[in-house]
Coordinates of C-alpha atoms and ligand atoms in Angstrom, one line a residue:
M1 CA 8.2 5.1 -20.8
R2 CA 7.9 2.5 -18.1
I3 CA 6.0 3.8 -15.1
D4 CA 5.4 1.9 -11.9
L5 CA 3.2 3.8 -9.4
H6 CA 3.1 1.6 -6.3
T7 CA 6.2 0.3 -4.4
H8 CA 7.2 -0.1 -0.7
S9 CA 10.5 0.4 1.0
N10 CA 11.6 -0.6 4.5
A11 CA 10.0 2.7 5.6
S12 CA 7.0 0.4 5.7
D13 CA 6.7 -3.3 4.8
G14 CA 9.1 -3.6 1.9
T15 CA 12.6 -5.0 2.3
D16 CA 14.7 -2.5 0.2
S17 CA 15.9 0.7 1.7
P18 CA 14.6 3.7 -0.2
A19 CA 18.0 4.1 -1.9
E20 CA 18.1 0.4 -2.8
L21 CA 14.6 0.7 -4.2
V22 CA 15.7 3.6 -6.4
A23 CA 18.7 1.6 -7.6
N24 CA 16.5 -1.5 -8.3
A25 CA 14.0 0.7 -10.2
V26 CA 16.9 2.0 -12.4
A27 CA 18.1 -1.6 -12.9
A28 CA 14.6 -2.7 -13.9
G29 CA 14.6 -0.1 -16.7
L30 CA 11.9 2.1 -15.1
D31 CA 11.6 5.7 -16.1
V32 CA 9.2 6.7 -13.3
V33 CA 8.7 5.0 -9.9
A34 CA 6.3 6.1 -7.1
L35 CA 7.3 5.4 -3.5
T36 CA 4.0 4.6 -1.7
D37 CA 4.9 3.3 1.8
H38 CA 2.0 2.5 4.1
D39 CA 0.9 5.5 6.1
T40 CA 4.3 7.2 6.0
V41 CA 6.5 9.6 4.1
A42 CA 9.7 8.6 6.0
G43 CA 11.4 7.3 2.9
Y44 CA 11.2 10.5 0.9
G45 CA 14.5 12.0 1.9
E46 CA 16.7 9.0 1.2
A47 CA 14.8 8.2 -2.1
T48 CA 15.1 11.8 -3.3
A49 CA 18.9 11.8 -2.6
A50 CA 19.3 8.5 -4.4
V51 CA 17.5 9.7 -7.6
A52 CA 20.2 12.3 -8.3
G53 CA 22.0 11.6 -11.5
T54 CA 20.1 8.4 -12.4
G55 CA 17.6 9.8 -14.9
L56 CA 14.8 8.2 -12.9
T57 CA 11.8 10.2 -12.0
L58 CA 10.5 9.8 -8.4
V59 CA 6.8 10.3 -7.6
T60 CA 6.4 10.8 -3.9
G61 CA 3.3 9.1 -2.5
A62 CA 1.8 6.9 0.3
E63 CA -0.7 4.2 0.7
L64 CA -3.3 5.0 3.4
S65 CA -5.0 2.2 5.3
C66 CA -8.7 2.7 5.0
Q67 CA -11.9 0.9 6.1
V68 CA -15.6 1.3 5.0
D69 CA -18.5 -0.9 6.1
G70 CA -16.0 -3.1 8.0
I71 CA -14.0 -3.8 4.9
S72 CA -10.3 -2.8 4.9
M73 CA -9.0 -1.1 1.7
H74 CA -6.0 0.9 0.6
M75 CA -5.9 4.5 -0.9
L76 CA -2.9 5.5 -2.8
A77 CA -2.0 9.2 -2.6
Y78 CA 0.4 10.9 -5.0
L79 CA 2.2 14.2 -4.9
F80 CA 0.6 15.6 -1.8
D81 CA 2.3 18.2 0.4
P82 CA 3.7 16.0 3.2
A83 CA 3.7 19.0 5.6
E84 CA -0.1 19.7 5.2
P85 CA -1.2 19.2 8.8
A86 CA -4.6 17.5 8.5
F87 CA -3.4 14.6 6.3
A88 CA -0.1 14.4 8.3
A89 CA -2.1 14.0 11.5
E90 CA -4.2 11.2 10.0
R91 CA -1.1 9.3 8.8
E92 CA 0.4 9.7 12.3
L93 CA -2.8 8.3 13.9
V94 CA -2.6 5.2 11.7
R95 CA 1.1 4.7 12.3
T96 CA 0.8 5.0 16.1
D97 CA -2.0 2.5 16.2
R98 CA 0.1 0.0 14.2
F99 CA 2.3 -0.4 17.3
R100 CA -0.6 -1.2 19.7
R101 CA -2.1 -3.5 17.2
G102 CA 1.3 -5.2 16.3
R103 CA 1.8 -6.1 19.9
A104 CA -1.7 -7.4 20.2
I105 CA -1.2 -9.6 17.1
V106 CA 2.0 -11.0 18.5
E107 CA 0.2 -11.8 21.7
R108 CA -2.5 -13.6 19.8
C109 CA 0.1 -15.6 17.8
R110 CA 1.8 -16.6 21.1
E111 CA -1.5 -17.8 22.5
L112 CA -2.0 -19.8 19.4
G113 CA 1.3 -21.5 20.0
A114 CA 3.6 -19.5 17.6
P115 CA 7.0 -18.8 19.4
I116 CA 7.5 -15.3 18.2
S117 CA 8.2 -12.1 20.2
W118 CA 7.5 -8.4 19.9
E119 CA 11.3 -7.7 20.1
Q120 CA 11.8 -10.0 17.1
V121 CA 9.1 -8.2 15.1
Q122 CA 10.6 -4.8 16.0
R123 CA 14.0 -6.1 14.8
I124 CA 12.5 -7.2 11.5
A125 CA 10.5 -3.9 11.1
G126 CA 13.4 -1.7 12.1
A127 CA 12.2 1.9 11.7
G128 CA 9.4 0.8 9.3
A129 CA 5.8 1.4 10.0
V130 CA 5.1 -2.0 11.6
G131 CA 2.6 -4.3 9.9
R132 CA 1.4 -7.8 9.4
P133 CA 4.1 -8.6 6.8
H134 CA 6.8 -8.0 9.5
I135 CA 4.9 -10.4 11.8
A136 CA 4.6 -12.8 8.9
S137 CA 8.4 -12.7 8.5
A138 CA 8.7 -13.5 12.2
L139 CA 6.4 -16.5 11.7
V140 CA 8.6 -17.7 8.9
E141 CA 11.7 -17.3 11.0
A142 CA 10.1 -19.3 13.8
G143 CA 9.3 -22.1 11.3
V144 CA 5.5 -21.7 11.8
V145 CA 4.8 -21.1 8.2
A146 CA 6.9 -21.6 5.0
S147 CA 6.5 -18.1 3.5
V148 CA 5.1 -14.6 4.1
S149 CA 2.1 -15.3 1.9
D150 CA 1.4 -18.6 3.8
A151 CA 1.0 -16.4 7.0
F152 CA -2.0 -14.6 5.3
T153 CA -4.5 -17.4 5.9
A154 CA -7.5 -17.6 8.2
E155 CA -5.3 -19.6 10.6
W156 CA -3.0 -16.7 11.2
L157 CA -2.9 -13.1 9.8
A158 CA -5.5 -12.8 7.0
N159 CA -8.2 -10.2 7.5
E160 CA -10.5 -11.5 10.2
G161 CA -8.1 -14.5 10.7
R162 CA -7.4 -16.0 14.1
A163 CA -4.5 -13.7 14.9
D164 CA -5.7 -10.6 13.1
V165 CA -6.4 -7.6 15.2
P166 CA -7.9 -4.4 13.6
K167 CA -6.0 -1.1 13.5
H168 CA -7.3 2.4 13.1
E169 CA -8.2 2.8 9.4
T170 CA -9.5 6.0 7.8
D171 CA -12.9 6.3 6.1
P172 CA -12.0 6.4 2.4
A173 CA -14.2 9.4 1.7
L174 CA -12.3 11.3 4.4
A175 CA -9.1 10.0 2.9
V176 CA -10.0 11.4 -0.5
R177 CA -10.8 14.8 1.1
L178 CA -7.5 14.7 3.1
V179 CA -5.4 13.8 0.1
R180 CA -7.0 16.4 -2.1
G181 CA -6.8 18.9 0.8
A182 CA -3.0 18.4 0.7
G183 CA -2.9 18.9 -3.0
G184 CA -2.5 15.2 -3.8
V185 CA -4.2 12.8 -6.1
P186 CA -6.1 9.8 -4.6
V187 CA -6.2 6.4 -6.4
F188 CA -8.0 3.3 -5.0
A189 CA -5.3 0.6 -4.7
H190 CA -6.2 -3.0 -5.9
P191 CA -9.9 -2.5 -5.5
G192 CA -10.7 -6.1 -6.5
A193 CA -8.1 -8.0 -4.5
V194 CA -10.4 -10.7 -3.3
K195 CA -7.6 -12.9 -2.0
R196 CA -7.0 -10.2 0.7
G197 CA -10.5 -10.4 2.0
R198 CA -13.8 -8.8 1.3
T199 CA -13.8 -6.0 -1.3
V200 CA -16.1 -2.9 -1.5
S201 CA -19.2 -2.6 -3.8
D202 CA -19.4 -0.6 -7.0
Q203 CA -21.6 1.8 -5.2
V204 CA -18.9 2.6 -2.7
I205 CA -16.5 3.3 -5.6
A206 CA -19.1 5.5 -7.3
D207 CA -19.5 7.5 -4.0
L208 CA -15.7 7.9 -3.8
A209 CA -15.6 9.1 -7.4
A210 CA -18.2 11.7 -6.6
A211 CA -16.1 12.7 -3.5
G212 CA -13.0 13.3 -5.7
L213 CA -11.3 10.0 -6.3
A214 CA -9.0 10.3 -9.4
G215 CA -8.5 6.7 -10.4
L216 CA -8.5 2.9 -9.9
E217 CA -5.4 0.7 -9.8
I218 CA -6.5 -2.1 -12.1
D219 CA -3.4 -3.7 -13.6
H220 CA -2.2 -5.4 -10.4
T221 CA -1.0 -8.9 -9.5
D222 CA -4.0 -9.5 -7.2
H223 CA -6.6 -9.0 -10.1
D224 CA -7.5 -11.7 -12.5
D225 CA -8.5 -10.9 -16.1
S226 CA -12.2 -10.9 -15.4
T227 CA -11.8 -8.6 -12.4
R228 CA -9.7 -6.2 -14.6
S229 CA -12.3 -6.0 -17.4
R230 CA -15.1 -5.5 -14.9
L231 CA -13.2 -2.7 -13.2
R232 CA -12.2 -1.1 -16.5
D233 CA -15.9 -0.9 -17.4
L234 CA -16.6 0.7 -14.0
A235 CA -13.8 3.2 -14.4
R236 CA -15.1 4.2 -17.9
E237 CA -18.6 4.7 -16.5
L238 CA -17.3 6.8 -13.6
G239 CA -14.7 8.8 -15.5
L240 CA -11.8 7.4 -13.4
L241 CA -8.2 7.0 -14.6
V242 CA -6.8 3.5 -14.8
T243 CA -3.4 2.8 -13.4
G244 CA -1.1 -0.3 -13.2
S245 CA 1.7 -1.0 -10.8
S246 CA 3.7 -3.8 -9.2
D247 CA 3.0 -3.1 -5.5
Y248 CA 6.7 -4.2 -5.1
H249 CA 7.7 -5.2 -1.5
G250 CA 11.3 -6.3 -2.2
S251 CA 11.9 -9.9 -1.2
R252 CA 8.8 -10.0 1.0
K253 CA 6.6 -10.6 -2.1
T254 CA 7.4 -12.3 -5.4
V255 CA 6.1 -9.5 -7.7
R256 CA 8.9 -7.7 -9.6
L257 CA 9.4 -4.0 -10.1
G258 CA 7.7 -2.9 -13.4
E259 CA 5.7 -6.2 -13.6
F260 CA 2.6 -3.9 -14.2
T261 CA 2.9 -0.4 -15.4
T262 CA 0.8 2.8 -16.0
D263 CA 0.1 4.4 -19.4
P264 CA 2.1 7.6 -19.9
A265 CA -1.0 9.6 -20.7
V266 CA -2.6 8.5 -17.5
Y267 CA 0.6 9.4 -15.6
E268 CA 0.5 12.9 -17.2
A269 CA -3.1 13.3 -16.2
L270 CA -2.3 12.4 -12.6
V271 CA 0.6 14.8 -12.4
A272 CA -1.6 17.6 -13.9
Q273 CA -4.1 17.2 -11.0
A274 CA -1.4 17.5 -8.3
T275 CA -0.7 20.8 -6.6
G276 CA 1.0 19.5 -3.4
A277 CA 4.3 18.4 -5.0
K278 CA 6.0 17.8 -8.3
P279 CA 7.8 14.6 -9.5
I280 CA 11.5 14.6 -8.7
T281 CA 13.9 14.4 -11.6
D282 CA 17.7 14.4 -10.9
Ligands
AMP301 P1 -1.3 -4.2 7.5 O1 -1.0 -3.0 6.8 O2 -0.4 -4.5 8.7 O3 -2.8 -4.4 7.8 O4 -0.9 -5.4 6.5 C1 -1.4 -5.4 5.2 C2 -0.3 -5.7 4.3 O5 -0.1 -7.1 4.3 C3 -0.5 -5.4 2.8 O6 -0.1 -4.1 2.5 C4 0.3 -6.4 2.1 O7 1.6 -6.0 2.0 C5 0.2 -7.6 3.0 N1 -0.8 -8.6 2.6 C6 -2.2 -8.5 2.8 N2 -2.8 -9.6 2.3 C7 -1.8 -10.4 1.9 C8 -1.8 -11.7 1.3 N3 -2.9 -12.4 1.0 N4 -0.6 -12.3 0.9 C9 0.6 -11.6 1.2 N5 0.6 -10.4 1.7 C10 -0.5 -9.8 2.1
FE302 FE1 2.1 -3.8 2.1
FE303 FE1 -2.1 -2.2 -0.7
ZN304 ZN1 1.0 -1.5 -1.4

């Protein structure tokens, strides 16, 4: 069983359509793939239709933008009821604020001499929940930086960088309650991804565990070996599940589907905790 529990389609900042993502997951030899777009479930319908007849199992999910003590972080949510109103309203709040903030970042970039426009960013993002990776692609198109990852520096879009503007982000303890309230299972995404900016303390993770967090995503491209082993110890101490996943973004990042995977027993444990939705098979 090859299980990848974190991927993005063009419903957020990935480049594959949900149907292409499903086809690519099949081609990559995956048995289970989770669709976890940022703050949106807009890709569910197309992904669900594409799974039919492939033998692939689709886990519906999302990755909620969170912040605690001024530190941005991401909460994965699996198999929640997308119609549950309280969690749906919070996703909507984050998505809406992404537009205000996207325009503000473009404005900052222009003040800093980058010849990009909001129309260009909207063309790149299409119907996707707009985010910094779309603006990064605009900076690449404009020849300001050589690659999307080169745009995530203090000079441009990195957290607290010159052109970064904060967006509404949910307190993670509230996120855990909202996800559980919608019958879903919350997993802290890449908790030790220091290259993205400051990371939260072990105490914050312990508090989230007490609030109902189910697991930590540890096998991730942004974690080095020592970070993984430190987080594994913490997960053991706190009784948290340990997941692994690619955080695939299509051609916007270099990581491949299935580059990191989740143990089948952990997957079964996650599914067993979910009451909001079931994995979709055929
Ligand atoms: P946003 O959701 O608009 O705040 O943008 C955050 C997204 O930017 C993340 O989900 C990643 O896809 C991407 N990102 C963050 N840090 C980096 C980085 N250092 N290199 C490449 N992409 C990044
Ligand atoms: Fe992303
Ligand atoms: Fe993330
Ligand atoms: Zn992600």
